[in-house]
Amino acid sequence: MASAVPATGRELSNPPSDGITNLRFSNHSDHLLVSSWDKSVRLYDASANVLRGEFMHAGPVLDCCFHDDSSGFSVAADNTVRRLVFSSNKEDILGRHDAPVRCVEYSYAAGQLITGSWDKTLKCWDPRGASGQERTLVGTYPQPERVYSLSLVGHRLVVATAGRHVNIYDLRNMSQPEQRRESSLKYQTRCVRCYPNGTGYALSSVEGRVAMEFFDLSEASQAKKYAFKCHRKSEAGRDIVYPVNAIAFHPIYGTFATGGCDGYVNVWDGNNKKRLYQYSKYPTSVAALSFSRDGRLLAVASSYTFEEGPKSQEQDAIFVRSVNEIEVKPKPKVYPNPPA
Amino acid sequence: MGKKKKRVSSKVWCYYCDREFDDEKILVQHQKAKHFKCHVCHKKLSTAGGMAIHVLQVHKESVTKVPNAKPGRESTDIEIYGMQGIPPDILAAHYGEEEDDVPSKAAKVDIPPTQLVGGMIPPPLGTGYPPRPTLPTMPPMYNPAVPVPPNAWMVPPRPQPWFSQPPAVSVPPAAPYTQQPLFPVQNVRPPLPATAPALQTQITPPGLPTSAPVPVSQPLFPVVGNNHTTTQSSTFSAPPLPSSVPSVTSVMSANVPVDTHLSSNSSVTSSYQAIGIPGGAASNSHSYASGPNTGGPSIGPPPVIANKAPATQPATNEVYLVWDDEAMSMEERRMSLPKYQVHDESSQVSHTTSLIDGVAFTSNQMSIGFMLPVFRFSCLHIVSYLKRYILYKFLILF
């Protein structure tokens, strides 16, 4: 408490021993759920900087999310979808995919768990039931390619896959996608996140670009979409372009943070097409980002993401930083003085 | 005297930094490169106001000071183009003294033009009248000094409606300064009378047209009279009536080129605004970013082409993607390492079978991945960056 907080934020104790795949803040508290390549999922109290729980898996854990403050879900490279009960430190398997499961989201609107896998399928689960594949699996939906990223807002689900495919579903009618799209970026999709206001989604690629898209297919709405470059640097006459690994939207202001393999975190105002802030450089690639429920904290996973193959890695770390309003609040527009 | 005469006739200078040039064309180039250049995209605009509007419309930033300008001359409201648009007092001070103006002194000098304007009224009435009203109005001069600022405020709006008819866009800000560019033109024409009193006499001529639209001449008169007496008693004692007539003629003749210039300025401004809107859709970039700016603002097709060509070529040669494997994600590549392979021996036979299938699937992906990167690498060399650039810009616009 008394010690000065470094520019990168306060570092959490007991970080994972290998790369971090994702981290998420709870919707009800300052708890943080972290999944890692060291086959563990860890629960932290971000405010108190205390490790509250640890769940070991048979393979690297590729994603995790909260159900409520007492339980969460994780998906791993052993093809399993697990439920984690924090209070008793127990876990049970909801079901399996045929290949490593890449991402997981829990829909509060539909009361269902959605998982995406490299077996080119999307599955929905009802977590209220007892263990057993037959009783909890709600449906399996084939995808054109391996699933790389998922995002939910309201009843809308956006699925980004390999081959730059983007499918948009309505959770109330999963029999076929509401829209089938292709990414407007020319390189591999890295992350997709929906706008908090439910009007569209942001999609990032390995080529240091983020595309801002809208669900409404009318000409007026589509005219608003655009893309911008980020996470690049010039060095010795070369433009080095880094993948944009993470996008996190601020829950109140609708601005968003991006993190890339260049180790930087930028905050953007999507409406006014402005960059609001750039945090100081983190020790290595920024693998994941998450805002707390009230937007006062931002969790940053500084963890090598293998973009340059295997190499002797630096220490993986989780930083939790306080967010100043000036960093994330959109600046008011300045209108020119009307002619006399 | 002779030397000063030569300077006036052959040298032009920059209002913002006082630098002298032999040719006004070079002066204009200097102003565009040093004072009217956008600090974000390095585009050269033609005027300070145009540059401020461009920065606001395209880059959403506000510019209140002209870059690289001396203190007191940073205002973007004054429309300078070469030697045109320089306030008369600044011009007089520049030729009268070789020393640089002090900011406070410049502020004081700003008031005299209005006073000089008022001072022109007495001469047409008659020689005898001017001295008599001046003396009795000496005591109330201090009181009218207070309303002088509101009078100065009233001066700009008055001329605006009269001049607003021909050009519509830039007239309001340009109107108060329309009178000022007239002076340098006149000054250049009669270089022969190099005597000091002659120059001072020429200063007063532009006051005539402004005095007509100004309805409140009485309060201006006493204040002007005071300064007039204090600063130039010789001029007061000898007001030349015949000189006022030819100065009016020269003023009227000078109006034509000024209006033409204003209209050209307004067209430039409107084109900025038009281009600024699609430019707003431009991609935003990291502070260290370089390479082609997909949304770069531009005026007319030629500048666009000129700007694109040099920017895209080095980008094509020098862009380096940290992760360029389109077939596999970073996680998939990492998963193929032995370290991360799943060994779940406790699972049932059916699970073991699925695991084997999973591993095989991964192996297939890996083998495919080995081939595709080479193909992709070749494609990156064959495919022109320019084509992707154009296609990409097309995608953004629609």
XYZ file of C-alpha atoms in Angstrom:
738
model
C 0.000 0.000 0.000
C 2.623 2.519 1.063
C 5.033 1.656 -1.720
C 4.975 3.743 -4.878
C 3.146 2.186 -7.808
C 5.432 1.800 -10.834
C 4.463 3.224 -14.218
C 3.361 -0.183 -15.463
C 1.039 -0.787 -12.510
C 1.211 -3.068 -9.510
C 2.523 -6.551 -10.247
C 0.568 -9.470 -8.822
C 2.312 -11.996 -6.623
C 2.483 -15.686 -7.575
C 2.146 -15.277 -11.337
C 1.828 -18.333 -13.578
C 5.081 -20.125 -14.338
C 4.518 -20.083 -18.097
C 2.780 -17.947 -20.696
C -0.565 -16.353 -19.942
C -3.403 -16.970 -22.389
C -6.153 -14.806 -20.949
C -7.316 -12.930 -17.886
C -10.689 -11.572 -16.900
C -12.145 -9.427 -14.181
C -15.311 -10.528 -12.450
C -18.571 -8.695 -13.027
C -19.182 -8.438 -9.298
C -15.845 -7.881 -7.587
C -12.179 -7.196 -8.215
C -11.392 -10.872 -8.615
C -9.248 -11.797 -11.580
C -9.255 -15.175 -13.326
C -6.079 -16.044 -15.234
C -5.429 -18.974 -17.572
C -1.945 -20.092 -18.488
C 0.251 -22.378 -20.533
C 1.493 -23.902 -17.293
C -1.818 -25.859 -17.225
C -3.259 -23.803 -14.402
C -6.114 -21.405 -13.869
C -5.559 -18.984 -11.022
C -7.971 -16.801 -9.129
C -6.575 -13.573 -7.713
C -8.007 -10.854 -5.557
C -6.594 -7.998 -7.598
C -7.197 -5.349 -4.942
C -5.557 -7.299 -2.152
C -2.922 -8.882 -4.425
C -3.669 -12.350 -3.047
C -3.869 -15.687 -4.853
C -7.202 -17.201 -3.871
C -7.255 -20.419 -5.848
C -5.430 -22.552 -8.356
C -6.837 -25.266 -10.616
C -4.519 -27.642 -12.459
C -5.450 -29.140 -15.827
C -4.114 -31.915 -18.019
C -3.034 -29.522 -20.724
C -2.374 -25.811 -21.317
C -5.439 -23.711 -20.557
C -6.298 -21.508 -23.510
C -9.151 -19.438 -22.071
C -11.270 -18.911 -18.975
C -14.237 -16.846 -17.858
C -16.397 -16.166 -14.821
C -19.822 -17.621 -14.242
C -20.399 -15.720 -11.047
C -18.180 -14.910 -8.112
C -18.306 -18.475 -6.889
C -17.552 -20.326 -10.100
C -16.068 -20.026 -13.549
C -15.205 -22.003 -16.656
C -12.011 -22.966 -18.421
C -11.102 -24.598 -21.715
C -7.838 -26.363 -22.349
C -5.691 -28.108 -24.900
C -6.825 -31.461 -23.532
C -10.123 -30.770 -25.372
C -12.088 -30.361 -22.149
C -14.575 -27.748 -21.001
C -14.490 -27.483 -17.223
C -16.440 -25.771 -14.520
C -14.423 -24.460 -11.578
C -15.974 -23.978 -8.147
C -13.850 -21.435 -6.316
C -15.044 -21.962 -2.757
C -14.365 -25.691 -2.666
C -11.487 -25.659 -5.160
C -13.301 -28.381 -7.087
C -13.827 -28.773 -10.802
C -15.883 -30.970 -13.053
C -15.902 -31.574 -16.775
C -18.914 -30.311 -18.692
C -17.845 -31.956 -21.913
C -15.262 -32.234 -24.654
C -14.383 -31.077 -28.128
C -12.445 -33.120 -30.667
C -9.473 -30.780 -30.595
C -8.034 -28.136 -28.252
C -10.654 -25.601 -27.223
C -9.497 -22.087 -27.975
C -12.075 -19.776 -26.408
C -14.986 -19.665 -24.010
C -17.709 -17.133 -23.226
C -20.628 -17.249 -20.831
C -23.834 -15.586 -21.978
C -25.804 -14.090 -19.114
C -28.637 -13.289 -21.512
C -29.070 -16.886 -22.656
C -27.705 -18.654 -19.576
C -25.423 -20.707 -21.795
C -21.732 -21.350 -22.121
C -20.271 -21.047 -25.620
C -16.946 -22.613 -26.568
C -14.982 -22.459 -29.795
C -12.421 -25.036 -30.791
C -9.789 -25.899 -33.358
C -11.988 -28.802 -34.386
C -13.941 -26.203 -36.399
C -16.994 -26.325 -34.192
C -18.842 -24.086 -31.811
C -20.645 -25.703 -28.882
C -23.249 -24.428 -26.460
C -23.577 -25.855 -22.964
C -26.129 -25.581 -20.218
C -23.998 -25.312 -17.079
C -26.879 -25.918 -14.694
C -27.006 -29.610 -15.412
C -24.920 -32.333 -13.852
C -21.770 -33.621 -15.474
C -22.071 -35.641 -18.605
C -21.829 -34.835 -22.254
C -25.371 -35.812 -23.156
C -27.136 -33.804 -20.513
C -25.296 -30.469 -20.717
C -24.508 -30.095 -24.422
C -27.132 -27.879 -26.034
C -25.836 -27.856 -29.598
C -22.858 -28.177 -31.908
C -22.444 -25.771 -34.813
C -19.855 -26.319 -37.543
C -17.592 -23.444 -38.529
C -15.738 -22.916 -41.806
C -12.398 -23.000 -40.019
C -10.718 -23.332 -36.641
C -12.170 -20.896 -34.135
C -9.741 -18.231 -32.968
C -11.856 -15.748 -31.016
C -15.353 -15.238 -29.625
C -17.216 -12.244 -28.312
C -20.676 -11.729 -26.861
C -22.933 -8.731 -26.414
C -26.589 -9.159 -25.537
C -27.888 -11.975 -27.702
C -25.233 -11.497 -30.360
C -22.249 -13.757 -30.770
C -19.324 -12.991 -33.059
C -17.060 -15.878 -34.063
C -13.718 -15.191 -35.742
C -11.980 -18.173 -37.318
C -8.925 -19.036 -39.344
C -9.122 -18.077 -43.000
C -10.384 -14.641 -41.895
C -14.001 -15.790 -41.566
C -16.374 -13.936 -39.246
C -19.763 -15.436 -38.393
C -22.386 -13.483 -36.477
C -25.027 -15.447 -34.562
C -28.169 -14.673 -32.639
C -28.092 -16.911 -29.568
C -31.852 -17.399 -29.807
C -31.486 -19.017 -33.225
C -28.201 -20.842 -33.495
C -29.253 -23.119 -36.367
C -27.462 -20.894 -38.828
C -25.482 -17.665 -38.647
C -27.332 -14.382 -38.803
C -24.513 -13.078 -40.996
C -21.521 -14.629 -42.692
C -18.728 -12.181 -43.233
C -15.103 -12.069 -44.128
C -12.635 -9.957 -42.225
C -11.961 -6.585 -43.805
C -8.324 -6.946 -42.750
C -6.050 -8.854 -45.066
C -4.171 -10.871 -42.463
C -4.954 -13.494 -39.861
C -7.504 -12.538 -37.258
C -6.158 -12.280 -33.760
C -8.945 -11.011 -31.506
C -12.571 -9.897 -31.782
C -14.546 -7.897 -29.209
C -18.050 -6.449 -29.408
C -18.866 -2.843 -28.596
C -20.543 -2.495 -25.188
C -23.417 -0.676 -26.881
C -24.085 -3.702 -29.068
C -23.808 -1.918 -32.414
C -20.738 -3.658 -33.765
C -17.376 -5.213 -33.052
C -13.670 -4.471 -33.164
C -11.432 -7.011 -34.858
C -7.644 -7.078 -34.697
C -5.128 -8.874 -36.869
C -1.520 -9.982 -36.796
C -0.669 -7.090 -39.120
C -1.011 -4.341 -36.560
C -4.457 -3.179 -37.601
C -7.840 -2.955 -35.946
C -11.084 -2.863 -37.936
C -14.180 -1.198 -36.503
C -17.288 -2.925 -37.863
C -21.047 -2.566 -37.438
C -23.769 -5.196 -37.343
C -26.382 -3.168 -39.208
C -26.044 -3.945 -42.902
C -27.635 -0.700 -44.065
C -25.510 1.535 -46.235
C -25.559 4.312 -43.656
C -24.128 2.089 -40.931
C -21.569 0.384 -43.130
C -20.269 3.777 -44.171
C -19.134 4.294 -40.590
C -16.758 1.336 -40.517
C -13.042 1.918 -40.749
C -9.689 0.461 -39.799
C -6.545 1.919 -38.331
C -2.919 0.968 -37.885
C -1.304 0.499 -34.513
C 1.490 -1.319 -32.695
C 4.129 -0.571 -35.294
C 7.552 0.943 -35.182
C 10.244 2.061 -37.591
C 13.694 0.695 -37.007
C 16.775 0.871 -39.224
C 14.693 1.595 -42.295
C 12.179 -1.172 -41.628
C 8.567 -0.954 -40.533
C 8.157 -3.657 -37.931
C 4.501 -4.636 -37.594
C 3.354 -6.424 -34.443
C 0.242 -8.566 -33.909
C -2.511 -6.949 -31.859
C -3.213 -9.632 -29.275
C -5.886 -8.093 -27.102
C -8.788 -5.655 -27.198
C -10.635 -4.586 -24.054
C -13.539 -2.130 -23.963
C -14.022 0.249 -21.086
C -17.375 -0.614 -19.483
C -18.470 2.998 -19.001
C -17.011 5.191 -21.718
C -16.962 2.745 -24.602
C -13.340 3.500 -25.391
C -11.016 0.543 -25.705
C -7.479 -0.559 -25.014
C -5.321 -2.617 -27.365
C -2.244 -4.612 -26.485
C 0.301 -5.910 -28.929
C 3.478 -7.935 -29.223
C 5.436 -4.673 -29.128
C 4.751 -4.500 -25.390
C 2.621 -1.370 -25.557
C -0.949 -0.732 -24.446
C -2.864 2.006 -26.276
C -6.253 3.465 -25.419
C -8.439 4.572 -28.329
C -11.622 6.546 -28.797
C -13.370 4.628 -31.553
C -16.075 7.226 -32.130
C -13.736 10.140 -32.710
C -10.952 8.048 -34.254
C -8.384 9.270 -31.758
C -5.702 7.693 -29.648
C -6.268 8.856 -26.107
C -3.267 7.435 -24.307
C -0.283 5.152 -24.549
C 1.015 3.432 -21.445
C 4.691 2.875 -20.869
C 6.222 -0.208 -22.412
C 5.756 -3.556 -20.698
C 8.595 -6.074 -20.337
C 7.373 -8.313 -23.160
C 4.348 -8.897 -25.388
C 0.969 -7.883 -24.032
C -1.025 -11.113 -24.265
C -4.319 -10.103 -22.647
C -6.187 -7.109 -21.243
C -9.231 -6.728 -19.036
C -11.059 -3.795 -17.448
C -12.725 -4.227 -14.074
C -16.509 -3.897 -13.839
C -16.355 -0.206 -12.934
C -13.461 0.582 -15.242
C -11.149 1.722 -12.482
C -8.632 -1.094 -12.962
C -6.936 -2.508 -16.019
C -5.232 -5.883 -15.867
C -2.351 -6.386 -18.295
C -0.785 -9.784 -18.986
C 2.834 -9.265 -19.979
C 3.756 -12.628 -21.429
C 5.673 -13.791 -24.466
C 3.193 -15.055 -27.044
C 5.559 -17.040 -29.277
C 5.342 -14.595 -32.150
C 9.022 -15.168 -32.878
C 9.189 -18.848 -32.059
C 10.717 -20.415 -28.981
C 13.307 -18.359 -27.143
C 14.583 -17.956 -23.617
C 11.677 -16.147 -22.099
C 11.490 -13.299 -19.685
C 9.419 -13.631 -16.570
C 5.686 -13.645 -17.261
C 3.844 -11.103 -15.167
C 0.407 -9.689 -14.462
C 0.111 -5.971 -13.847
C -2.953 -4.298 -12.384
C -3.011 -0.553 -12.873
C -5.388 2.133 -11.732
C -7.024 3.895 -14.642
C -7.287 7.680 -14.605
C -10.429 9.091 -16.124
C -8.391 11.290 -18.446
C -6.813 8.201 -20.000
C -10.054 6.535 -21.037
C -12.642 9.311 -21.278
C -13.336 10.620 -24.788
C -12.306 14.235 -25.256
C -15.065 16.626 -26.297
C -14.962 17.713 -29.911
C -13.743 21.209 -30.698
C -15.987 22.883 -33.229
C -14.693 25.791 -35.305
C -16.127 29.201 -34.465
C -19.150 29.934 -36.633
C -18.489 32.653 -39.230
C -19.598 36.097 -38.101
C 17.784 57.706 -47.444
C 18.912 56.244 -50.727
C 19.685 52.911 -49.101
C 16.298 52.727 -47.458
C 14.757 53.492 -50.791
C 16.452 50.483 -52.365
C 15.357 48.166 -49.578
C 11.766 49.215 -49.915
C 11.754 48.665 -53.640
C 13.697 45.385 -53.895
C 13.248 43.471 -50.620
C 10.233 41.650 -49.228
C 10.056 40.176 -45.742
C 8.091 37.612 -43.769
C 5.524 38.992 -41.348
C 5.971 36.073 -38.967
C 9.747 35.871 -38.635
C 11.020 39.146 -40.183
C 13.248 37.265 -42.587
C 13.974 39.136 -45.833
C 13.738 37.718 -49.355
C 14.555 39.047 -52.799
C 11.415 37.735 -54.450
C 7.857 37.531 -53.162
C 7.450 34.114 -54.772
C 10.268 32.810 -52.610
C 8.702 34.524 -49.620
C 5.427 32.700 -50.231
C 7.271 29.388 -50.493
C 9.002 30.154 -47.219
C 5.722 30.908 -45.491
C 4.147 27.702 -46.759
C 7.113 25.616 -45.664
C 7.756 27.230 -42.298
C 4.531 28.784 -41.049
C 1.601 27.232 -42.918
C 2.685 23.580 -42.814
C 0.577 21.027 -40.971
C 2.634 19.593 -38.131
C 0.795 16.261 -38.313
C 0.960 15.301 -41.972
C 3.458 17.949 -43.148
C 1.132 19.219 -45.816
C 1.732 22.803 -46.947
C -1.299 25.074 -46.874
C -1.554 28.507 -48.438
C -2.634 30.556 -45.432
C -2.541 30.387 -41.656
C -6.314 30.198 -41.436
C -6.417 27.426 -44.009
C -3.800 25.505 -42.084
C -5.757 25.869 -38.833
C -8.936 24.653 -40.514
C -7.117 21.739 -42.113
C -5.632 20.614 -38.801
C -9.026 20.916 -37.130
C -11.016 19.141 -39.825
C -8.596 16.384 -40.728
C -6.618 15.753 -37.564
C -9.164 17.013 -35.020
C -6.571 19.207 -33.316
C -6.803 22.907 -32.637
C -4.007 25.260 -33.671
C -4.078 28.687 -32.047
C -0.567 29.856 -32.911
C 1.221 30.025 -36.208
C 4.340 27.854 -35.886
C 7.773 29.508 -35.922
C 6.263 32.974 -35.511
C 7.677 35.755 -33.372
C 5.844 36.608 -30.149
C 2.909 38.877 -30.859
C 2.550 37.723 -34.452
C 1.236 34.204 -33.886
C -2.427 34.894 -34.593
C -4.056 32.629 -37.171
C -6.831 35.170 -37.717
C -4.673 37.447 -39.864
C -4.607 36.270 -43.458
C -1.090 36.807 -44.733
C -0.032 35.868 -48.232
C 3.475 37.008 -48.977
C 3.484 40.732 -48.344
C -0.287 41.003 -48.566
C -2.330 41.219 -45.427
C 0.331 42.684 -43.151
C -1.202 45.214 -40.739
C -0.195 48.788 -41.701
C 1.258 49.571 -38.295
C 3.529 46.545 -38.427
C 4.568 47.497 -41.934
C 5.334 51.067 -40.931
C 7.250 49.941 -37.885
C 9.306 47.541 -39.971
C 10.408 50.215 -42.433
C 10.683 52.989 -39.882
C 12.932 51.077 -37.506
C 15.388 48.310 -38.204
C 15.025 47.071 -34.654
C 12.443 44.387 -33.867
C 9.152 45.437 -32.355
C 8.553 44.854 -28.687
C 5.289 42.971 -28.013
C 3.941 45.702 -25.766
C 4.864 48.331 -28.327
C 3.092 46.365 -31.047
C -0.002 46.212 -28.885
C 0.055 49.976 -28.487
C 0.519 50.530 -32.203
C -2.615 48.499 -32.917
C -4.801 51.371 -31.661
C -3.499 54.181 -33.972
C -5.112 52.924 -37.202
C -8.554 53.678 -35.824
C -7.404 57.013 -34.517
C -5.763 57.888 -37.800
C -9.016 57.039 -39.485
C -10.825 59.578 -37.329
C -8.099 62.093 -37.963
C -8.885 62.192 -41.660
C -12.303 63.723 -41.144
C -11.173 67.293 -40.248
C -9.116 67.996 -43.397
C -12.023 67.782 -45.878
C -14.078 70.129 -43.729
C -11.513 72.880 -43.803
C -8.161 74.018 -42.525
C -9.451 76.323 -39.838
C -11.791 73.836 -38.153
C -9.328 71.072 -37.161
C -7.226 73.086 -34.727
C -10.159 74.701 -32.950
C -12.150 71.527 -32.074
C -8.974 69.804 -30.955
C -8.189 72.270 -28.232
C -11.580 72.278 -26.438
C -11.813 68.455 -26.649
C -8.521 67.978 -24.824
C -10.129 67.650 -21.345
C -12.735 64.961 -22.304
C -10.115 62.872 -24.134
C -9.503 60.694 -21.081
C -13.169 59.741 -20.833
C -13.498 58.646 -24.508
C -10.398 56.484 -24.017
C -12.572 54.037 -22.090
C -15.045 53.401 -24.961
C -12.210 53.048 -27.462
C -12.075 49.239 -27.113
C -15.812 48.844 -27.833
C -15.338 51.106 -30.818
C -12.537 48.874 -32.015
C -14.929 45.961 -31.584
C -17.547 47.750 -33.647
C -15.189 48.446 -36.513
C -14.778 44.812 -37.689
C -18.502 43.914 -37.846
C -19.406 47.101 -39.689
C -17.310 46.497 -42.820
C -18.212 42.798 -42.923
C -21.746 43.105 -44.324
C -20.563 45.506 -46.974
C -17.745 43.266 -48.184
C -19.542 39.991 -47.502
C -21.516 40.107 -50.727
C -18.831 39.051 -53.267
C -17.083 36.143 -51.393
C -19.168 34.219 -48.863
C -16.858 31.920 -46.908
C -13.750 33.766 -45.798
C -15.190 37.282 -45.872
C -15.953 37.691 -42.146
C -12.405 37.091 -40.925
C -10.851 38.797 -43.936
C -13.046 41.904 -43.936
C -11.321 43.793 -41.114
C -7.999 43.203 -42.827
C -9.139 44.027 -46.328
C -8.066 47.609 -45.693
C -4.644 46.642 -44.451
C -3.393 44.841 -47.577
C -4.307 47.945 -49.540
C -1.567 49.896 -47.834
C 1.458 47.787 -48.882
C 0.265 47.857 -52.473
C 0.050 51.653 -52.397
C 3.361 51.871 -50.644
C 5.034 49.948 -53.434
C 3.544 52.104 -56.175
C 4.765 55.541 -55.042
C 8.357 54.666 -54.114
C 9.666 57.880 -55.603
C 8.610 60.214 -52.760
C 10.958 58.669 -50.238
C 10.690 61.498 -47.735
C 9.439 60.596 -44.273
C 6.424 62.925 -44.281
C 5.325 61.526 -47.642
C 5.327 57.969 -46.263
C 3.381 59.088 -43.245
C 0.884 60.819 -45.477
C 0.364 57.590 -47.385
C -0.425 55.814 -44.127
C -3.572 57.891 -43.687
C -5.194 57.231 -47.113
C -6.560 53.729 -46.279
C -8.445 55.330 -43.416
C -10.886 57.054 -45.733
C -12.936 54.013 -46.830
C -13.151 52.739 -43.259
C -14.323 56.090 -41.964
C -17.366 56.014 -44.218
C -18.910 52.813 -42.789
C -18.038 53.768 -39.220
C -21.076 55.692 -37.908
C -19.532 56.747 -34.592
C -16.961 59.272 -35.746
C -17.285 61.799 -32.925
C -15.707 59.704 -30.133
C -12.927 58.610 -32.486
C -12.050 62.169 -33.385
C -10.934 63.502 -29.980
C -8.843 60.422 -29.206
C -7.228 60.529 -32.622
C -6.604 64.205 -32.250
C -4.717 63.612 -29.048
C -2.409 60.981 -30.475
C -2.126 62.853 -33.714
C -0.856 65.927 -31.959
C 1.486 63.950 -29.755
C 3.030 61.738 -32.430
C 3.093 63.874 -35.566
C 2.653 67.558 -35.033
C 4.126 68.362 -38.435
C 1.449 66.374 -40.261
C -1.254 67.998 -38.217
C 0.000 71.451 -39.043
C 0.069 70.674 -42.782
C -2.820 68.365 -43.807
C -2.499 67.884 -47.598
C -5.958 67.811 -49.149
C -4.876 67.109 -52.742
C -3.045 63.926 -51.670
C -6.238 62.388 -50.282
C -7.923 62.367 -53.678
C -5.317 60.288 -55.560
C -5.016 57.910 -52.593
C -8.728 57.124 -52.848
C -8.261 56.303 -56.513
C -5.392 53.941 -55.758
C -7.463 52.316 -53.015
C -10.288 51.595 -55.412
C -7.941 50.157 -58.004
C -6.362 47.913 -55.354
C -9.751 46.478 -54.404
C -9.978 44.359 -57.530
C -6.894 42.151 -57.001
C -7.718 41.737 -53.321
C -11.186 40.411 -54.079
C -9.752 37.977 -56.596
C -7.317 36.723 -53.984
C -10.079 36.347 -51.422
C -12.223 34.323 -53.779
C -9.337 31.980 -54.512
C -8.761 31.588 -50.785
C -12.385 30.714 -50.181
C -12.284 28.030 -52.866
C -9.210 26.517 -51.252
C -10.890 26.562 -47.862
C -14.018 24.878 -49.148
C -11.969 22.199 -50.859
C -10.176 21.573 -47.556
C -13.469 21.043 -45.804
C -14.730 18.717 -48.510
C -11.613 16.603 -48.380
C -11.502 16.740 -44.603
C -14.699 14.732 -44.237
C -13.488 11.548 -45.990
C -10.094 12.188 -44.448
C -11.759 11.785 -41.079
C -12.172 8.119 -41.911
C -8.415 7.884 -42.157
C -6.578 5.264 -40.225
C -5.090 6.379 -36.977
C -1.628 5.211 -36.171
C 0.872 4.683 -33.442
C 3.218 7.516 -32.639
C 6.079 5.525 -34.118
C 4.106 4.394 -37.129
C 5.374 5.154 -40.594
C 4.544 4.171 -44.123
C 1.589 5.185 -46.269
C -1.156 7.093 -44.524
C -4.283 5.591 -46.012
C -6.405 8.578 -45.078
C -3.889 11.304 -45.817
C -5.692 14.521 -46.736
C -4.920 16.035 -50.090
C -6.171 18.623 -52.538
C -6.795 17.486 -56.073
C -5.603 14.281 -57.735
C -2.038 15.368 -58.638
C -0.876 15.835 -55.017
C -2.432 12.496 -54.083
C -0.484 10.659 -56.741
C 2.707 12.513 -55.913
C 2.341 11.729 -52.228
C 1.441 8.081 -52.692
C 4.241 7.009 -54.998
C 7.260 7.679 -52.775
C 5.450 6.540 -49.620
C 4.314 3.156 -50.889
C 7.550 2.068 -52.492
C 9.708 2.046 -49.345
C 6.801 0.524 -47.415
C 6.628 -2.342 -49.876
C 10.305 -3.067 -49.438
C 10.570 -2.587 -45.719
C 7.391 -3.842 -44.041
C 8.210 -6.703 -41.715
C 5.442 -8.744 -40.104
C 6.447 -10.182 -36.754
C 3.953 -13.006 -37.301
C 3.444 -13.847 -40.961
C 2.069 -17.388 -40.808
C -1.477 -17.158 -42.161
C -2.198 -20.870 -41.787
C -1.520 -21.136 -38.062
C -2.101 -18.947 -35.073
C 0.593 -18.323 -32.501
C -1.175 -20.637 -30.069
C -1.346 -23.448 -32.609
C 2.351 -23.132 -33.303
C 3.143 -23.152 -29.625
C 0.882 -26.148 -29.036
C 2.954 -28.197 -31.467
C 5.946 -28.120 -29.128
C 6.542 -31.370 -27.209
C 6.467 -29.393 -23.995
C 2.787 -28.654 -24.412
C 1.571 -31.976 -25.742
C -1.255 -33.489 -23.721
C -0.482 -36.836 -22.037
C -3.659 -37.866 -20.296
C -3.148 -41.571 -19.690
C -5.903 -41.764 -17.109
C -8.607 -41.120 -19.670
C -10.763 -43.874 -21.094
C -10.028 -45.745 -24.301
C -12.445 -43.630 -26.322
C -10.793 -40.461 -25.068
C -7.416 -41.861 -25.948
C -8.648 -42.438 -29.468
C -9.841 -38.858 -29.782
C -6.536 -37.633 -28.427
C -4.668 -39.589 -31.063
C -6.915 -38.065 -33.693
C -6.255 -34.659 -32.214
C -2.535 -35.160 -32.371
C -2.776 -36.368 -35.940
C -4.868 -33.347 -36.791
C -2.265 -31.117 -35.253
C 0.447 -32.881 -37.212
C -1.495 -32.347 -40.406
C -1.850 -28.693 -39.637
C 1.818 -28.489 -38.874
C 2.824 -30.121 -42.148
C 0.511 -27.820 -44.046
C 1.964 -24.931 -42.126
C 5.469 -25.783 -43.221
C 4.496 -25.561 -46.856
C 2.273 -22.507 -46.717
C 4.751 -20.095 -45.167
C 7.048 -20.531 -48.144
C 4.160 -19.917 -50.497
C 3.090 -16.891 -48.502
C 6.615 -15.578 -48.472
C 6.759 -15.816 -52.243
C 3.381 -14.138 -52.533
C 4.516 -11.262 -50.379
C 7.276 -10.559 -52.842
C 5.161 -11.012 -55.939
C 2.064 -9.118 -54.865
C 2.445 -5.387 -55.163
C 1.936 -3.469 -51.966
C 0.402 -0.676 -53.989
C -2.430 -2.915 -55.138
C -3.185 -3.992 -51.612
C -2.949 -0.407 -50.536
C -5.520 0.747 -53.084
C -7.773 -2.210 -52.351
C -7.492 -1.540 -48.660
C -8.364 2.098 -49.061
C -11.309 1.047 -51.196
C -12.523 -1.219 -48.411
C -12.301 1.599 -45.906
C -14.324 3.991 -48.012
C -17.174 1.531 -48.555
